[in-house]
Amino acid sequence: MQKKFNKILVANRGEIAIRIFRACAELGIKSVGIYSKEDKYSLFRTKADESYLIGEDKGPIDVYLDMDGIIALAKEKNVDAIHPGYGFLAENSEFVRKCEENGIAFIGPSADIMDKMGDKINSKKVAHAADVPTIPGVDKVIETVEEAKKVADYVGYPVMVKASNGGGGRGMRVVYNEKDLALEYETACSESRKAFGKAVIFIEKYIVDPKHIEVQILGDKEGNIVHLYERDCSVQRRHQKIIEYAPAFSLPKEVRENICNDAVKIAKSVGYVNAGTLEFLVDAEGNHYFIEMNPRVQVEHTVTEEVTGIDIVQSQILIAEGYTLDSEEIDIKSQEDIKVSGYSIQCRITTEDPKNSFMPDTGKIQVYRTGSGAGIRLDGGNG
């Protein structure tokens, strides 16, 4: 059953908020923005049809994590749906449930699917059940240093200590020997608590110099799922992506096809709905391993949009309205309809100090010139 949205609230800020506002405008849907007092003069708040200051007594991050405040505003302004973007509440199943309880559509997967796929431990169990290979390790929570040592001995060094609810490189530590394990385990726990509110840690074998490949998928409410092929995000610093490109031409065609097919297999096994990305590592022998799923839109969605011509954010909204992939509005009749044309590359610019081991830094931007010309896409968020 289809329900046309008249108004969508975007529970985010910056570039991704503007990206979603644009998709709403192109679909003839009114957009509602929210902003903190610190974002009063940010560009994104001027791009929505309506924009409201919330949480005057809250910090700049807490505003965008205020589930009750966001939902209260959505109800007051007669909002039909909420798009979370990425980060903040995008992978928070409690927020999804609150939306559902208040009669507001959440543009993304259901809370149950998010619980399964947004958690690294749970998603590895799903992959096992779907007969998709995962990195050797122990798929359970490691609660003490002593337990971590036993697991590391079993898996074999080097190992990766990971926060199950982590992302963006936070809560991830590579350990090469037992003498460093206790410190790295405690550091991963600390990073996880600060970034995600709790420490849920597991350990797996560390794959040396892998290719990091991710597959974009779309699924509708009728069980139809397709992949939009793969992206290569192997160039990273501190486990955070720096350069992303599509297609992943450095891998053999057969390996790429196998990864894409396994991504669809996992998504179908849980009845995944809306946009999502499944991530894999490929070792030197060409073996691929599922590592996690991001049940949301990603920063890198633009790379896939450019080579496939499919608007992922508009598709998210249309799927949430009840349209199927083969509908006239989305117009993906089958997997064979999706073609890759040309190449696309995304480069992230970071503020780091090269004289201090490239640590994150702050300062004043003196000159800023954007790229321009044929083939250049610029998704900006502040100005």
Tab-separated table of C-alpha atoms in Angstrom:
chain	number	residue	atom	x	y	z
A	1	MET	CA	0.000	0.000	0.000
A	2	GLN	CA	1.329	3.416	-0.946
A	3	LYS	CA	1.142	6.545	1.163
A	4	LYS	CA	2.261	9.816	-0.354
A	5	PHE	CA	4.360	11.886	2.027
A	6	ASN	CA	3.489	15.578	2.194
A	7	LYS	CA	6.202	16.584	4.642
A	8	ILE	CA	9.506	14.989	5.715
A	9	LEU	CA	11.639	16.034	8.684
A	10	VAL	CA	15.390	15.550	8.285
A	11	ALA	CA	16.962	14.668	11.634
A	12	ASN	CA	20.458	15.716	10.635
A	13	ARG	CA	22.629	18.636	9.605
A	14	GLY	CA	25.237	19.734	7.062
A	15	GLU	CA	25.752	18.146	3.677
A	16	ILE	CA	23.489	15.128	4.126
A	17	ALA	CA	20.599	17.331	5.293
A	18	ILE	CA	20.911	19.447	2.141
A	19	ARG	CA	21.117	16.269	0.034
A	20	ILE	CA	17.825	15.016	1.490
A	21	PHE	CA	16.136	18.435	1.187
A	22	ARG	CA	17.008	18.377	-2.505
A	23	ALA	CA	15.523	14.913	-2.978
A	24	CYS	CA	12.332	16.052	-1.236
A	25	ALA	CA	12.055	19.101	-3.485
A	26	GLU	CA	12.526	16.991	-6.608
A	27	LEU	CA	9.738	14.666	-5.438
A	28	GLY	CA	7.390	17.549	-4.597
A	29	ILE	CA	7.568	16.921	-0.837
A	30	LYS	CA	7.944	19.711	1.728
A	31	SER	CA	11.012	19.446	3.959
A	32	VAL	CA	11.486	20.337	7.617
A	33	GLY	CA	14.921	21.018	9.058
A	34	ILE	CA	16.112	21.163	12.664
A	35	TYR	CA	19.139	22.991	13.999
A	36	SER	CA	20.977	23.725	17.224
A	37	LYS	CA	21.713	27.250	18.423
A	38	GLU	CA	25.337	26.732	17.275
A	39	ASP	CA	24.043	26.014	13.752
A	40	LYS	CA	21.932	29.159	13.582
A	41	TYR	CA	23.970	30.554	10.685
A	42	SER	CA	24.810	27.261	8.953
A	43	LEU	CA	23.872	26.917	5.317
A	44	PHE	CA	21.808	23.749	5.663
A	45	ARG	CA	19.061	25.325	7.800
A	46	THR	CA	18.219	27.763	4.970
A	47	LYS	CA	17.677	24.985	2.430
A	48	ALA	CA	14.587	23.410	4.015
A	49	ASP	CA	11.058	24.649	3.377
A	50	GLU	CA	10.690	25.001	7.157
A	51	SER	CA	13.460	25.045	9.755
A	52	TYR	CA	13.234	25.074	13.544
A	53	LEU	CA	15.601	25.632	16.449
A	54	ILE	CA	15.289	22.876	19.028
A	55	GLY	CA	17.007	22.111	22.314
A	56	GLU	CA	18.127	25.611	23.286
A	57	ASP	CA	19.388	24.189	26.585
A	58	LYS	CA	21.230	21.291	24.912
A	59	GLY	CA	24.717	20.934	23.483
A	60	PRO	CA	25.370	21.010	19.722
A	61	ILE	CA	25.463	17.207	19.438
A	62	ASP	CA	22.710	16.434	21.948
A	63	VAL	CA	20.181	18.380	19.864
A	64	TYR	CA	20.474	15.896	16.998
A	65	LEU	CA	20.219	12.957	19.412
A	66	ASP	CA	17.093	14.254	21.180
A	67	MET	CA	14.610	11.586	20.119
A	68	ASP	CA	11.654	12.904	22.085
A	69	GLY	CA	12.276	16.506	21.068
A	70	ILE	CA	12.542	15.617	17.383
A	71	ILE	CA	9.392	13.496	17.429
A	72	ALA	CA	7.469	16.172	19.354
A	73	LEU	CA	8.373	18.729	16.695
A	74	ALA	CA	7.473	16.295	13.925
A	75	LYS	CA	4.006	15.769	15.412
A	76	GLU	CA	3.517	19.509	15.965
A	77	LYS	CA	4.366	20.270	12.330
A	78	ASN	CA	2.297	17.376	10.897
A	79	VAL	CA	5.290	15.532	9.524
A	80	ASP	CA	4.618	12.223	7.722
A	81	ALA	CA	8.123	10.772	7.845
A	82	ILE	CA	11.604	11.292	9.271
A	83	HIS	CA	14.815	10.747	7.312
A	84	PRO	CA	17.805	10.267	9.656
A	85	GLY	CA	20.614	10.702	7.111
A	86	TYR	CA	23.793	9.097	8.490
A	87	GLY	CA	25.294	9.335	11.962
A	88	PHE	CA	23.327	10.617	14.963
A	89	LEU	CA	20.083	8.547	15.118
A	90	ALA	CA	20.422	6.807	11.756
A	91	GLU	CA	21.146	3.372	13.289
A	92	ASN	CA	19.211	3.740	16.531
A	93	SER	CA	16.478	1.106	16.670
A	94	GLU	CA	14.901	2.775	19.722
A	95	PHE	CA	14.332	5.891	17.622
A	96	VAL	CA	12.752	3.791	14.866
A	97	ARG	CA	10.350	2.284	17.387
A	98	LYS	CA	9.465	5.715	18.772
A	99	CYS	CA	8.663	6.897	15.245
A	100	GLU	CA	6.451	3.876	14.653
A	101	GLU	CA	4.667	4.331	18.003
A	102	ASN	CA	3.853	7.929	17.077
A	103	GLY	CA	2.541	7.136	13.610
A	104	ILE	CA	5.559	8.616	11.812
A	105	ALA	CA	7.256	6.686	9.015
A	106	PHE	CA	10.994	6.098	9.419
A	107	ILE	CA	12.865	6.264	6.114
A	108	GLY	CA	15.055	3.236	6.560
A	109	PRO	CA	14.787	-0.379	7.704
A	110	SER	CA	12.566	-1.564	10.539
A	111	ALA	CA	13.778	-1.607	14.144
A	112	ASP	CA	14.032	-5.411	14.124
A	113	ILE	CA	16.155	-5.459	10.976
A	114	MET	CA	18.314	-2.663	12.383
A	115	ASP	CA	18.908	-4.683	15.549
A	116	LYS	CA	20.058	-7.614	13.430
A	117	MET	CA	22.197	-5.770	10.915
A	118	GLY	CA	23.356	-2.613	12.715
A	119	ASP	CA	25.263	-4.651	15.301
A	120	LYS	CA	28.478	-6.301	14.078
A	121	ILE	CA	28.118	-9.430	16.199
A	122	ASN	CA	24.490	-10.025	15.224
A	123	SER	CA	25.166	-9.331	11.553
A	124	LYS	CA	28.006	-11.884	11.506
A	125	LYS	CA	25.568	-14.471	12.848
A	126	VAL	CA	23.152	-13.576	10.055
A	127	ALA	CA	25.958	-14.004	7.494
A	128	HIS	CA	26.839	-17.426	8.920
A	129	ALA	CA	23.215	-18.515	8.641
A	130	ALA	CA	23.170	-17.305	5.009
A	131	ASP	CA	26.358	-19.303	4.303
A	132	VAL	CA	28.425	-16.188	3.575
A	133	PRO	CA	32.059	-16.273	4.799
A	134	THR	CA	33.137	-14.044	7.690
A	135	ILE	CA	36.545	-13.325	9.202
A	136	PRO	CA	37.653	-16.048	11.645
A	137	GLY	CA	36.958	-14.950	15.197
A	138	VAL	CA	34.574	-15.283	18.113
A	139	ASP	CA	31.060	-13.908	17.627
A	140	LYS	CA	30.358	-13.055	21.225
A	141	VAL	CA	30.983	-10.193	23.622
A	142	ILE	CA	34.433	-10.132	25.251
A	143	GLU	CA	33.948	-8.805	28.774
A	144	THR	CA	37.418	-9.060	30.383
A	145	VAL	CA	41.088	-8.779	29.426
A	146	GLU	CA	41.610	-12.402	30.478
A	147	GLU	CA	38.872	-13.541	28.114
A	148	ALA	CA	40.356	-11.369	25.360
A	149	LYS	CA	43.738	-13.096	25.782
A	150	LYS	CA	42.163	-16.545	25.467
A	151	VAL	CA	40.282	-15.556	22.317
A	152	ALA	CA	43.362	-13.923	20.757
A	153	ASP	CA	45.403	-17.072	21.410
A	154	TYR	CA	42.667	-19.128	19.768
A	155	VAL	CA	42.322	-16.839	16.712
A	156	GLY	CA	46.058	-16.144	16.365
A	157	TYR	CA	47.841	-12.784	16.229
A	158	PRO	CA	47.499	-10.238	14.749
A	159	VAL	CA	43.903	-9.668	15.848
A	160	MET	CA	41.386	-6.857	15.547
A	161	VAL	CA	39.623	-5.703	18.704
A	162	LYS	CA	36.289	-4.190	17.623
A	163	ALA	CA	33.329	-2.398	19.106
A	164	SER	CA	30.230	-4.260	17.935
A	165	ASN	CA	28.268	-1.001	17.788
A	166	GLY	CA	31.179	0.943	16.301
A	167	GLY	CA	31.753	2.831	13.092
A	168	GLY	CA	34.053	5.389	11.522
A	169	GLY	CA	37.106	3.609	12.897
A	170	ARG	CA	36.118	4.218	16.519
A	171	GLY	CA	36.488	1.315	18.911
A	172	MET	CA	38.820	-0.556	16.536
A	173	ARG	CA	42.362	-1.532	17.561
A	174	VAL	CA	44.888	-3.807	15.840
A	175	VAL	CA	46.916	-5.956	18.246
A	176	TYR	CA	50.084	-7.721	17.088
A	177	ASN	CA	51.118	-9.462	20.317
A	178	GLU	CA	49.876	-10.363	23.796
A	179	LYS	CA	51.823	-7.677	25.651
A	180	ASP	CA	49.809	-4.942	23.884
A	181	LEU	CA	46.425	-6.640	24.183
A	182	ALA	CA	45.339	-5.319	27.595
A	183	LEU	CA	46.014	-1.676	26.695
A	184	GLU	CA	44.360	-1.903	23.279
A	185	TYR	CA	41.351	-3.741	24.689
A	186	GLU	CA	40.803	-1.067	27.344
A	187	THR	CA	41.313	1.683	24.755
A	188	ALA	CA	38.704	0.124	22.456
A	189	CYS	CA	36.285	-0.125	25.392
A	190	SER	CA	36.871	3.524	26.289
A	191	GLU	CA	36.404	4.740	22.696
A	192	SER	CA	33.226	2.699	22.386
A	193	ARG	CA	31.742	4.096	25.596
A	194	LYS	CA	32.493	7.676	24.569
A	195	ALA	CA	31.202	7.325	21.015
A	196	PHE	CA	28.292	4.902	21.438
A	197	GLY	CA	27.377	4.919	25.115
A	198	LYS	CA	28.493	1.369	25.885
A	199	ALA	CA	31.352	-1.046	25.271
A	200	VAL	CA	30.378	-4.209	23.392
A	201	ILE	CA	33.671	-5.693	22.226
A	202	PHE	CA	34.555	-8.737	20.138
A	203	ILE	CA	37.746	-10.066	18.521
A	204	GLU	CA	38.498	-11.413	15.061
A	205	LYS	CA	41.548	-12.225	12.962
A	206	TYR	CA	43.247	-9.155	11.468
A	207	ILE	CA	43.509	-9.400	7.690
A	208	VAL	CA	46.763	-7.733	6.611
A	209	ASP	CA	46.526	-5.226	3.725
A	210	PRO	CA	43.062	-6.253	2.524
A	211	LYS	CA	40.891	-4.687	-0.118
A	212	HIS	CA	37.848	-3.053	1.534
A	213	ILE	CA	34.833	-3.471	-0.728
A	214	GLU	CA	31.263	-2.392	-0.049
A	215	VAL	CA	28.064	-3.186	-1.918
A	216	GLN	CA	25.088	-0.823	-2.169
A	217	ILE	CA	21.693	-2.521	-2.039
A	218	LEU	CA	18.052	-1.460	-2.320
A	219	GLY	CA	15.116	-3.494	-1.070
A	220	ASP	CA	11.371	-2.838	-1.197
A	221	LYS	CA	8.511	-3.954	1.050
A	222	GLU	CA	7.545	-6.759	-1.337
A	223	GLY	CA	10.849	-8.598	-0.821
A	224	ASN	CA	12.563	-7.435	-4.012
A	225	ILE	CA	16.269	-6.716	-3.486
A	226	VAL	CA	18.942	-5.594	-5.949
A	227	HIS	CA	22.536	-4.493	-5.652
A	228	LEU	CA	23.895	-1.339	-7.249
A	229	TYR	CA	27.327	-2.923	-7.601
A	230	GLU	CA	30.393	-2.254	-5.503
A	231	ARG	CA	32.677	0.526	-4.281
A	232	ASP	CA	36.353	0.255	-3.295
A	233	CYS	CA	37.228	2.093	-0.080
A	234	SER	CA	40.623	0.508	0.635
A	235	VAL	CA	42.507	3.804	0.974
A	236	GLN	CA	42.033	4.634	4.649
A	237	ARG	CA	43.737	6.313	7.583
A	238	ARG	CA	43.023	5.149	11.143
A	239	HIS	CA	40.345	2.841	9.709
A	240	GLN	CA	38.489	5.818	8.225
A	241	LYS	CA	37.872	6.050	4.510
A	242	ILE	CA	39.781	8.695	2.572
A	243	ILE	CA	39.200	7.741	-1.077
A	244	GLU	CA	36.266	5.778	-2.479
A	245	TYR	CA	35.703	4.785	-6.081
A	246	ALA	CA	33.403	2.683	-8.234
A	247	PRO	CA	33.574	0.191	-9.757
A	248	ALA	CA	36.274	-1.749	-7.851
A	249	PHE	CA	38.324	-2.365	-10.982
A	250	SER	CA	41.376	-3.653	-9.071
A	251	LEU	CA	39.527	-6.902	-8.293
A	252	PRO	CA	38.831	-9.722	-10.754
A	253	LYS	CA	35.314	-9.643	-12.209
A	254	GLU	CA	34.436	-13.013	-10.651
A	255	VAL	CA	35.365	-11.825	-7.139
A	256	ARG	CA	33.291	-8.661	-7.564
A	257	GLU	CA	30.296	-10.665	-8.761
A	258	ASN	CA	30.596	-13.106	-5.853
A	259	ILE	CA	30.694	-10.263	-3.338
A	260	CYS	CA	27.645	-8.557	-4.869
A	261	ASN	CA	25.710	-11.830	-4.913
A	262	ASP	CA	26.592	-12.546	-1.263
A	263	ALA	CA	25.446	-9.041	-0.299
A	264	VAL	CA	22.035	-9.711	-1.827
A	265	LYS	CA	21.922	-13.152	-0.186
A	266	ILE	CA	22.425	-11.632	3.281
A	267	ALA	CA	19.915	-8.837	2.664
A	268	LYS	CA	17.276	-11.309	1.437
A	269	SER	CA	17.835	-13.569	4.439
A	270	VAL	CA	16.553	-10.826	6.776
A	271	GLY	CA	13.976	-9.308	4.422
A	272	TYR	CA	15.907	-6.046	4.249
A	273	VAL	CA	13.936	-2.934	3.236
A	274	ASN	CA	15.280	0.409	1.993
A	275	ALA	CA	18.901	1.368	1.234
A	276	GLY	CA	21.867	-0.267	2.912
A	277	THR	CA	25.523	-1.099	2.419
A	278	LEU	CA	27.253	-4.405	3.120
A	279	GLU	CA	30.996	-4.322	3.668
A	280	PHE	CA	33.561	-7.001	2.856
A	281	LEU	CA	37.310	-7.536	3.108
A	282	VAL	CA	39.254	-9.328	0.355
A	283	ASP	CA	42.593	-10.922	1.227
A	284	ALA	CA	45.651	-11.389	-0.964
A	285	GLU	CA	44.357	-14.758	-2.227
A	286	GLY	CA	41.054	-13.247	-3.373
A	287	ASN	CA	38.967	-14.685	-0.522
A	288	HIS	CA	36.212	-12.345	0.605
A	289	TYR	CA	34.712	-11.985	4.079
A	290	PHE	CA	31.604	-10.136	5.212
A	291	ILE	CA	32.414	-7.723	8.069
A	292	GLU	CA	29.361	-5.526	8.684
A	293	MET	CA	26.307	-3.784	7.298
A	294	ASN	CA	25.376	-0.118	7.464
A	295	PRO	CA	21.547	-0.040	7.529
A	296	ARG	CA	21.322	3.528	6.223
A	297	VAL	CA	22.507	5.816	3.457
A	298	GLN	CA	26.281	6.424	3.456
A	299	VAL	CA	28.544	9.357	2.696
A	300	GLU	CA	29.710	7.390	-0.351
A	301	HIS	CA	26.265	6.939	-1.903
A	302	THR	CA	27.165	9.684	-4.383
A	303	VAL	CA	29.846	7.478	-5.975
A	304	THR	CA	27.293	4.796	-6.806
A	305	GLU	CA	24.728	7.331	-7.997
A	306	GLU	CA	27.195	8.717	-10.531
A	307	VAL	CA	28.019	5.359	-12.156
A	308	THR	CA	24.514	3.849	-12.073
A	309	GLY	CA	22.335	6.932	-12.616
A	310	ILE	CA	20.065	5.812	-9.764
A	311	ASP	CA	19.079	8.414	-7.157
A	312	ILE	CA	19.505	6.468	-3.907
A	313	VAL	CA	17.978	9.091	-1.599
A	314	GLN	CA	14.874	9.509	-3.752
A	315	SER	CA	14.612	5.718	-3.887
A	316	GLN	CA	14.742	5.594	-0.090
A	317	ILE	CA	11.800	7.963	0.160
A	318	LEU	CA	9.773	6.194	-2.523
A	319	ILE	CA	10.360	2.778	-0.919
A	320	ALA	CA	9.225	4.182	2.446
A	321	GLU	CA	6.064	5.435	0.703
A	322	GLY	CA	5.374	1.860	-0.424
A	323	TYR	CA	6.579	1.891	-4.029
A	324	THR	CA	8.209	-1.282	-5.314
A	325	LEU	CA	11.510	-1.335	-7.198
A	326	ASP	CA	9.736	-2.146	-10.460
A	327	SER	CA	7.229	0.690	-10.095
A	328	GLU	CA	7.204	3.489	-12.622
A	329	GLU	CA	8.538	5.869	-9.949
A	330	ILE	CA	11.705	3.861	-9.136
A	331	ASP	CA	11.893	1.959	-12.444
A	332	ILE	CA	14.247	-0.919	-11.577
A	333	LYS	CA	12.578	-3.892	-13.269
A	334	SER	CA	15.338	-6.389	-12.479
A	335	GLN	CA	19.001	-6.707	-11.553
A	336	GLU	CA	19.836	-6.772	-15.268
A	337	ASP	CA	18.406	-3.239	-15.620
A	338	ILE	CA	21.217	-1.807	-13.496
A	339	LYS	CA	24.296	-0.914	-15.512
A	340	VAL	CA	27.595	0.680	-14.531
A	341	SER	CA	28.813	3.434	-16.816
A	342	GLY	CA	32.263	4.964	-16.416
A	343	TYR	CA	34.108	5.567	-13.149
A	344	SER	CA	33.522	7.750	-10.127
A	345	ILE	CA	35.849	8.782	-7.297
A	346	GLN	CA	35.225	10.596	-4.029
A	347	CYS	CA	37.976	12.222	-1.975
A	348	ARG	CA	37.427	13.279	1.621
A	349	ILE	CA	39.264	16.364	2.785
A	350	THR	CA	40.271	16.216	6.433
A	351	THR	CA	41.640	18.827	8.835
A	352	GLU	CA	44.821	17.237	10.133
A	353	ASP	CA	48.239	18.444	11.239
A	354	PRO	CA	51.000	16.826	9.109
A	355	LYS	CA	53.593	17.954	11.685
A	356	ASN	CA	51.802	16.035	14.442
A	357	SER	CA	51.380	12.555	12.947
A	358	PHE	CA	48.347	13.814	10.994
A	359	MET	CA	46.283	14.161	14.142
A	360	PRO	CA	42.882	15.907	13.773
A	361	ASP	CA	43.253	19.663	14.039
A	362	THR	CA	41.224	22.865	14.052
A	363	GLY	CA	41.836	26.302	12.636
A	364	LYS	CA	40.543	28.998	10.328
A	365	ILE	CA	40.085	28.312	6.625
A	366	GLN	CA	41.734	31.191	4.770
A	367	VAL	CA	40.943	30.157	1.184
A	368	TYR	CA	38.377	27.702	-0.145
A	369	ARG	CA	37.955	26.924	-3.828
A	370	THR	CA	35.574	24.229	-5.017
A	371	GLY	CA	36.151	21.868	-7.887
A	372	SER	CA	34.215	22.676	-11.044
A	373	GLY	CA	33.720	21.649	-14.629
A	374	ALA	CA	32.399	18.613	-16.487
A	375	GLY	CA	32.141	15.485	-14.379
A	376	ILE	CA	32.488	17.262	-11.023
A	377	ARG	CA	29.806	16.804	-8.354
A	378	LEU	CA	29.990	18.865	-5.202
A	379	ASP	CA	27.793	18.046	-2.194
A	380	GLY	CA	28.523	20.770	0.351
A	381	GLY	CA	27.067	21.459	3.751
A	382	ASN	CA	28.363	24.684	5.220
A	383	GLY	CA	29.075	28.156	4.072
